[in-house]
Amino acid sequence: MDIWRIRGGRRLEGVCFVQGSKNASLPILAASILGKTESELQNVPQLRDIDAALRILRHLGCEAEQRDNEVTINAGSVTRSAIPRKLMQEMRSSVIFMGALLARCGEARLCPPGGCQLGRRPIDLHLDALRRLGAEIEEDGDEIVCRAHRLRGTVLALPFPSVGATENIMLAATAAKGETVIRGAAREPEIVALQSYLRKAGVDVRGAGTDTVVIGGRREVQRLTHRILADRIVASTVACAAAAVGGSVELRGVEPGHFSTVLHFLKQAGCDIMCKNRSVWLRSGGELKGVGEVRTEPYPGFPTDAQPVLMAALLRARGRSVITETIFENRFRQVPELRRLGADITLAGQSAEIWGVDSLHGTVLNATDLRGGAAMIVAGLAAEGQTLVCDEGHIRRGYESFDARLRALGADVCLDH
Ligand code: EPZ
């Protein structure tokens, strides 16, 4: 059990070097098995989910190692096409290995993936699309067996721009005969990052970042180097923390456009924000005002992953804010915990109404999931007295050395394992 001890009220000041993106790294790790390629990946965060992906790669027969923020993979031989239940259930992203294994081995055997409990998280869009590419898929109880003697390129229209389904199709389609066109594709920066890795890996792919992605064939590439982009959700979390407690921080190494919707609401709440090249400067007096309506949407809309941390930043903001969650059915699990700090939040269906309170009071909280846990840390930084966040490891799934990064900005935080 991780115990985060936070003494709130210390302003955050200084430079934060934002870690590499978890959600960009994971599909790229799966993509590394498409050919007999040696991949050197830089700026990969050291996280539980990354460890889980590396263990899957080793189980499949690859050499895969992480040293600090560098990962090297040699996918010269892939000897297995089945992923054991225990490895599958460590994280949601394990499902992306389905498309990659299908492309490399013509077969994938796995069971439904794990990940944060955010409500129903089906994989029907992934399976439907792979079937349309020519895969035969049997769902036998809890086991999913996909086989494809020959995948055929086709036009696929996604009814919802699922990030994972878009990634899975991009990977499987690299082995298809002819072109595959994904209409209604997810447009997240992580999809663009996957495209950029795939191009280096010899794949003919274009359109990522728009709603139409086109994938052609792949030629064998021996060796490549790729740098993982900065994590826009970690950047958003630090920005929300500085906004909530007050201070002046520079987020370095980021792509400001990737989290401009989050910055938009922080500006509306009263923060001064300046973006230049690969930095964002945020200054806050710690006294925010409510922002009215916020609605989570697929990119380029407001990201669901930043919803809990923005909520935490708004708990003391004068006036009213309403957050509507449209992506996941159960992503307000942080709310009962935040109320225990004295927050005034009313839930009605998929909306949360927040009225800013004068002060929050530290207490003991239980992290419910990755971003919910991060929201509790943000709220704890803005609360009076001591907050303890007890966490079974959710936060470590997505935030690298987060306690040290916050301490470097002047926060009074310590993490006991
Ligand atoms: C990715 O999850 C991210 N994970 C999530 O980040 C993020 O919250 C999510 O995209 C939305 O932005 C990774 O990139 C590893 P989806 P993913 O498929 O791919 C429904 C975090 O905190 N759906 O776009 O699983 C689904 O139930 C994590 O870092 C179907 O109905 O998201 C959900 O309601 C959590 N059928 C919605 O679509 C399907 O087959 C969005 O899911 C697939 C999805």
PDB file of C-alpha atoms in Angstrom, residues 236-404:
ATOM      1  CA  SER A 236      -2.570  18.974 -16.863  1.00  0.00           C
ATOM      2  CA  THR A 237      -2.338  17.515 -13.343  1.00  0.00           C
ATOM      3  CA  VAL A 238       0.625  19.712 -12.353  1.00  0.00           C
ATOM      4  CA  ALA A 239      -1.084  22.742 -13.915  1.00  0.00           C
ATOM      5  CA  CYS A 240      -4.266  22.034 -11.915  1.00  0.00           C
ATOM      6  CA  ALA A 241      -2.240  21.588  -8.721  1.00  0.00           C
ATOM      7  CA  ALA A 242      -0.450  24.938  -9.171  1.00  0.00           C
ATOM      8  CA  ALA A 243      -3.752  26.608 -10.071  1.00  0.00           C
ATOM      9  CA  ALA A 244      -5.448  25.225  -6.949  1.00  0.00           C
ATOM     10  CA  VAL A 245      -2.795  26.022  -4.356  1.00  0.00           C
ATOM     11  CA  GLY A 246      -1.248  29.071  -6.040  1.00  0.00           C
ATOM     12  CA  GLY A 247       2.234  29.631  -7.382  1.00  0.00           C
ATOM     13  CA  SER A 248       4.170  29.954 -10.567  1.00  0.00           C
ATOM     14  CA  VAL A 249       5.333  26.927 -12.542  1.00  0.00           C
ATOM     15  CA  GLU A 250       6.900  26.216 -15.882  1.00  0.00           C
ATOM     16  CA  LEU A 251       5.914  22.920 -17.517  1.00  0.00           C
ATOM     17  CA  ARG A 252       8.841  22.036 -19.730  1.00  0.00           C
ATOM     18  CA  GLY A 253       9.062  19.682 -22.706  1.00  0.00           C
ATOM     19  CA  VAL A 254       5.326  19.740 -23.418  1.00  0.00           C
ATOM     20  CA  GLU A 255       3.251  20.346 -26.530  1.00  0.00           C
ATOM     21  CA  PRO A 256       0.893  23.121 -25.272  1.00  0.00           C
ATOM     22  CA  GLY A 257      -1.657  22.410 -28.017  1.00  0.00           C
ATOM     23  CA  HIS A 258      -2.148  18.889 -26.651  1.00  0.00           C
ATOM     24  CA  PHE A 259      -3.817  20.159 -23.479  1.00  0.00           C
ATOM     25  CA  SER A 260      -5.084  23.562 -24.593  1.00  0.00           C
ATOM     26  CA  THR A 261      -8.664  22.761 -23.485  1.00  0.00           C
ATOM     27  CA  VAL A 262      -7.422  22.224 -19.921  1.00  0.00           C
ATOM     28  CA  LEU A 263      -5.397  25.454 -20.055  1.00  0.00           C
ATOM     29  CA  HIS A 264      -8.469  27.246 -21.435  1.00  0.00           C
ATOM     30  CA  PHE A 265     -10.503  26.430 -18.291  1.00  0.00           C
ATOM     31  CA  LEU A 266      -7.617  27.249 -15.941  1.00  0.00           C
ATOM     32  CA  LYS A 267      -7.357  30.636 -17.661  1.00  0.00           C
ATOM     33  CA  GLN A 268     -11.095  31.113 -17.284  1.00  0.00           C
ATOM     34  CA  ALA A 269     -10.694  30.271 -13.584  1.00  0.00           C
ATOM     35  CA  GLY A 270      -8.263  33.194 -13.254  1.00  0.00           C
ATOM     36  CA  CYS A 271      -4.762  31.816 -13.943  1.00  0.00           C
ATOM     37  CA  ASP A 272      -2.227  33.661 -16.093  1.00  0.00           C
ATOM     38  CA  ILE A 273      -0.943  31.299 -18.758  1.00  0.00           C
ATOM     39  CA  MET A 274       1.724  31.760 -21.379  1.00  0.00           C
ATOM     40  CA  CYS A 275       2.794  29.166 -23.940  1.00  0.00           C
ATOM     41  CA  LYS A 276       6.006  29.288 -25.909  1.00  0.00           C
ATOM     42  CA  ASN A 277       7.739  26.590 -27.916  1.00  0.00           C
ATOM     43  CA  ARG A 278       7.697  23.534 -25.696  1.00  0.00           C
ATOM     44  CA  SER A 279       6.897  25.268 -22.385  1.00  0.00           C
ATOM     45  CA  VAL A 280       3.817  26.464 -20.531  1.00  0.00           C
ATOM     46  CA  TRP A 281       4.090  29.047 -17.744  1.00  0.00           C
ATOM     47  CA  LEU A 282       1.190  29.176 -15.295  1.00  0.00           C
ATOM     48  CA  ARG A 283       0.744  31.698 -12.510  1.00  0.00           C
ATOM     49  CA  SER A 284      -2.071  31.513  -9.990  1.00  0.00           C
ATOM     50  CA  GLY A 285      -2.918  33.510  -6.882  1.00  0.00           C
ATOM     51  CA  GLY A 286      -4.648  30.375  -5.563  1.00  0.00           C
ATOM     52  CA  GLU A 287      -8.022  32.133  -5.547  1.00  0.00           C
ATOM     53  CA  LEU A 288      -9.929  30.839  -8.527  1.00  0.00           C
ATOM     54  CA  LYS A 289     -13.425  31.413  -9.830  1.00  0.00           C
ATOM     55  CA  GLY A 290     -15.924  28.824 -11.080  1.00  0.00           C
ATOM     56  CA  VAL A 291     -15.781  28.042 -14.800  1.00  0.00           C
ATOM     57  CA  GLY A 292     -19.416  27.241 -15.645  1.00  0.00           C
ATOM     58  CA  GLU A 293     -19.872  24.196 -17.881  1.00  0.00           C
ATOM     59  CA  VAL A 294     -17.133  21.701 -18.788  1.00  0.00           C
ATOM     60  CA  ARG A 295     -17.917  18.651 -20.924  1.00  0.00           C
ATOM     61  CA  THR A 296     -15.538  15.775 -21.592  1.00  0.00           C
ATOM     62  CA  GLU A 297     -15.283  14.758 -25.237  1.00  0.00           C
ATOM     63  CA  PRO A 298     -12.995  12.854 -27.582  1.00  0.00           C
ATOM     64  CA  TYR A 299      -9.926  14.861 -28.668  1.00  0.00           C
ATOM     65  CA  PRO A 300      -9.748  17.762 -29.484  1.00  0.00           C
ATOM     66  CA  GLY A 301     -12.440  18.187 -26.793  1.00  0.00           C
ATOM     67  CA  PHE A 302     -11.767  18.331 -23.049  1.00  0.00           C
ATOM     68  CA  PRO A 303     -10.062  15.041 -22.017  1.00  0.00           C
ATOM     69  CA  THR A 304     -11.859  12.684 -19.641  1.00  0.00           C
ATOM     70  CA  ASP A 305      -8.480  11.852 -18.067  1.00  0.00           C
ATOM     71  CA  ALA A 306      -8.081  15.471 -16.898  1.00  0.00           C
ATOM     72  CA  GLN A 307     -11.630  15.740 -15.549  1.00  0.00           C
ATOM     73  CA  PRO A 308     -10.907  14.539 -11.977  1.00  0.00           C
ATOM     74  CA  VAL A 309      -7.876  16.840 -11.577  1.00  0.00           C
ATOM     75  CA  LEU A 310      -9.707  19.895 -12.930  1.00  0.00           C
ATOM     76  CA  MET A 311     -12.532  19.099 -10.514  1.00  0.00           C
ATOM     77  CA  ALA A 312     -10.012  19.031  -7.654  1.00  0.00           C
ATOM     78  CA  ALA A 313      -8.647  22.438  -8.731  1.00  0.00           C
ATOM     79  CA  LEU A 314     -12.146  23.949  -8.698  1.00  0.00           C
ATOM     80  CA  LEU A 315     -13.177  22.838  -5.195  1.00  0.00           C
ATOM     81  CA  ARG A 316     -12.291  26.247  -3.674  1.00  0.00           C
ATOM     82  CA  ALA A 317     -13.133  28.314  -6.772  1.00  0.00           C
ATOM     83  CA  ARG A 318     -15.646  31.078  -6.035  1.00  0.00           C
ATOM     84  CA  GLY A 319     -18.988  30.263  -7.660  1.00  0.00           C
ATOM     85  CA  ARG A 320     -20.244  27.319  -9.661  1.00  0.00           C
ATOM     86  CA  SER A 321     -18.688  24.820 -12.051  1.00  0.00           C
ATOM     87  CA  VAL A 322     -20.459  21.894 -13.689  1.00  0.00           C
ATOM     88  CA  ILE A 323     -18.547  18.980 -15.167  1.00  0.00           C
ATOM     89  CA  THR A 324     -20.337  16.557 -17.483  1.00  0.00           C
ATOM     90  CA  GLU A 325     -18.629  13.251 -18.218  1.00  0.00           C
ATOM     91  CA  THR A 326     -19.577  11.786 -21.594  1.00  0.00           C
ATOM     92  CA  ILE A 327     -16.824   9.199 -22.193  1.00  0.00           C
ATOM     93  CA  PHE A 328     -16.968   6.802 -19.233  1.00  0.00           C
ATOM     94  CA  GLU A 329     -20.069   5.923 -17.232  1.00  0.00           C
ATOM     95  CA  ASN A 330     -18.363   5.759 -13.848  1.00  0.00           C
ATOM     96  CA  ARG A 331     -15.687   8.406 -13.708  1.00  0.00           C
ATOM     97  CA  PHE A 332     -16.826  10.308 -10.628  1.00  0.00           C
ATOM     98  CA  ARG A 333     -15.495   7.795  -8.135  1.00  0.00           C
ATOM     99  CA  GLN A 334     -13.305  10.500  -6.601  1.00  0.00           C
ATOM    100  CA  VAL A 335     -16.343  12.564  -5.579  1.00  0.00           C
ATOM    101  CA  PRO A 336     -17.256  10.867  -2.234  1.00  0.00           C
ATOM    102  CA  GLU A 337     -13.583  11.113  -1.194  1.00  0.00           C
ATOM    103  CA  LEU A 338     -13.267  14.793  -2.183  1.00  0.00           C
ATOM    104  CA  ARG A 339     -16.424  15.529  -0.187  1.00  0.00           C
ATOM    105  CA  ARG A 340     -14.647  14.172   2.891  1.00  0.00           C
ATOM    106  CA  LEU A 341     -12.244  17.134   2.584  1.00  0.00           C
ATOM    107  CA  GLY A 342     -15.273  19.433   2.802  1.00  0.00           C
ATOM    108  CA  ALA A 343     -15.964  19.874  -0.935  1.00  0.00           C
ATOM    109  CA  ASP A 344     -19.477  20.803  -2.046  1.00  0.00           C
ATOM    110  CA  ILE A 345     -20.207  18.529  -5.030  1.00  0.00           C
ATOM    111  CA  THR A 346     -23.638  17.308  -6.124  1.00  0.00           C
ATOM    112  CA  LEU A 347     -23.930  14.461  -8.605  1.00  0.00           C
ATOM    113  CA  ALA A 348     -26.873  14.261 -10.999  1.00  0.00           C
ATOM    114  CA  GLY A 349     -26.541  11.548 -13.633  1.00  0.00           C
ATOM    115  CA  GLN A 350     -23.406  12.211 -15.651  1.00  0.00           C
ATOM    116  CA  SER A 351     -22.909  15.732 -14.259  1.00  0.00           C
ATOM    117  CA  ALA A 352     -21.184  16.991 -11.139  1.00  0.00           C
ATOM    118  CA  GLU A 353     -22.049  20.444  -9.814  1.00  0.00           C
ATOM    119  CA  ILE A 354     -19.306  22.055  -7.742  1.00  0.00           C
ATOM    120  CA  TRP A 355     -19.792  25.108  -5.537  1.00  0.00           C
ATOM    121  CA  GLY A 356     -16.478  26.468  -4.315  1.00  0.00           C
ATOM    122  CA  VAL A 357     -15.978  26.321  -0.527  1.00  0.00           C
ATOM    123  CA  ASP A 358     -13.775  28.702   1.518  1.00  0.00           C
ATOM    124  CA  SER A 359     -11.475  25.939   2.689  1.00  0.00           C
ATOM    125  CA  LEU A 360     -10.789  22.221   2.526  1.00  0.00           C
ATOM    126  CA  HIS A 361      -9.640  20.268   5.585  1.00  0.00           C
ATOM    127  CA  GLY A 362      -7.104  17.441   5.393  1.00  0.00           C
ATOM    128  CA  THR A 363      -8.244  13.913   6.237  1.00  0.00           C
ATOM    129  CA  VAL A 364      -7.626  10.282   5.176  1.00  0.00           C
ATOM    130  CA  LEU A 365      -8.681   9.394   1.603  1.00  0.00           C
ATOM    131  CA  ASN A 366      -8.633   6.209  -0.465  1.00  0.00           C
ATOM    132  CA  ALA A 367      -7.461   6.425  -4.082  1.00  0.00           C
ATOM    133  CA  THR A 368     -10.209   4.902  -6.239  1.00  0.00           C
ATOM    134  CA  ASP A 369      -8.417   4.815  -9.604  1.00  0.00           C
ATOM    135  CA  LEU A 370      -5.460   6.434 -11.391  1.00  0.00           C
ATOM    136  CA  ARG A 371      -6.789   9.924 -12.192  1.00  0.00           C
ATOM    137  CA  GLY A 372      -9.166   9.915  -9.203  1.00  0.00           C
ATOM    138  CA  GLY A 373      -6.102   9.310  -7.005  1.00  0.00           C
ATOM    139  CA  ALA A 374      -4.242  12.169  -8.706  1.00  0.00           C
ATOM    140  CA  ALA A 375      -7.249  14.413  -8.020  1.00  0.00           C
ATOM    141  CA  MET A 376      -6.995  13.576  -4.311  1.00  0.00           C
ATOM    142  CA  ILE A 377      -3.346  14.639  -4.318  1.00  0.00           C
ATOM    143  CA  VAL A 378      -4.242  17.939  -6.027  1.00  0.00           C
ATOM    144  CA  ALA A 379      -7.031  18.540  -3.492  1.00  0.00           C
ATOM    145  CA  GLY A 380      -4.715  17.579  -0.606  1.00  0.00           C
ATOM    146  CA  LEU A 381      -2.164  20.185  -1.760  1.00  0.00           C
ATOM    147  CA  ALA A 382      -4.888  22.851  -1.550  1.00  0.00           C
ATOM    148  CA  ALA A 383      -6.337  21.638   1.794  1.00  0.00           C
ATOM    149  CA  GLU A 384      -5.467  22.887   5.273  1.00  0.00           C
ATOM    150  CA  GLY A 385      -3.574  20.454   7.491  1.00  0.00           C
ATOM    151  CA  GLN A 386      -2.535  16.935   6.592  1.00  0.00           C
ATOM    152  CA  THR A 387      -4.149  14.709   3.960  1.00  0.00           C
ATOM    153  CA  LEU A 388      -3.270  11.036   3.669  1.00  0.00           C
ATOM    154  CA  VAL A 389      -4.047   9.346   0.368  1.00  0.00           C
ATOM    155  CA  CYS A 390      -3.985   5.554   0.715  1.00  0.00           C
ATOM    156  CA  ASP A 391      -3.408   3.904  -2.623  1.00  0.00           C
ATOM    157  CA  GLU A 392      -3.065   0.313  -3.766  1.00  0.00           C
ATOM    158  CA  GLY A 393      -0.800   1.421  -6.598  1.00  0.00           C
ATOM    159  CA  HIS A 394      -3.252   3.178  -8.950  1.00  0.00           C
ATOM    160  CA  ILE A 395      -1.294   6.446  -9.024  1.00  0.00           C
ATOM    161  CA  ARG A 396       1.984   4.676  -9.807  1.00  0.00           C
ATOM    162  CA  ARG A 397       0.335   3.250 -12.929  1.00  0.00           C
ATOM    163  CA  GLY A 398       0.492   6.673 -14.541  1.00  0.00           C
ATOM    164  CA  TYR A 399       2.696   9.114 -12.603  1.00  0.00           C
ATOM    165  CA  GLU A 400       6.480   8.673 -12.463  1.00  0.00           C
ATOM    166  CA  SER A 401       8.239   9.907  -9.280  1.00  0.00           C
ATOM    167  CA  PHE A 402       5.294  12.221  -8.750  1.00  0.00           C
ATOM    168  CA  ASP A 403       6.163  12.855  -5.101  1.00  0.00           C
ATOM    169  CA  ALA A 404       9.697  13.971  -6.057  1.00  0.00           C
TER     170      ALA A 404
END
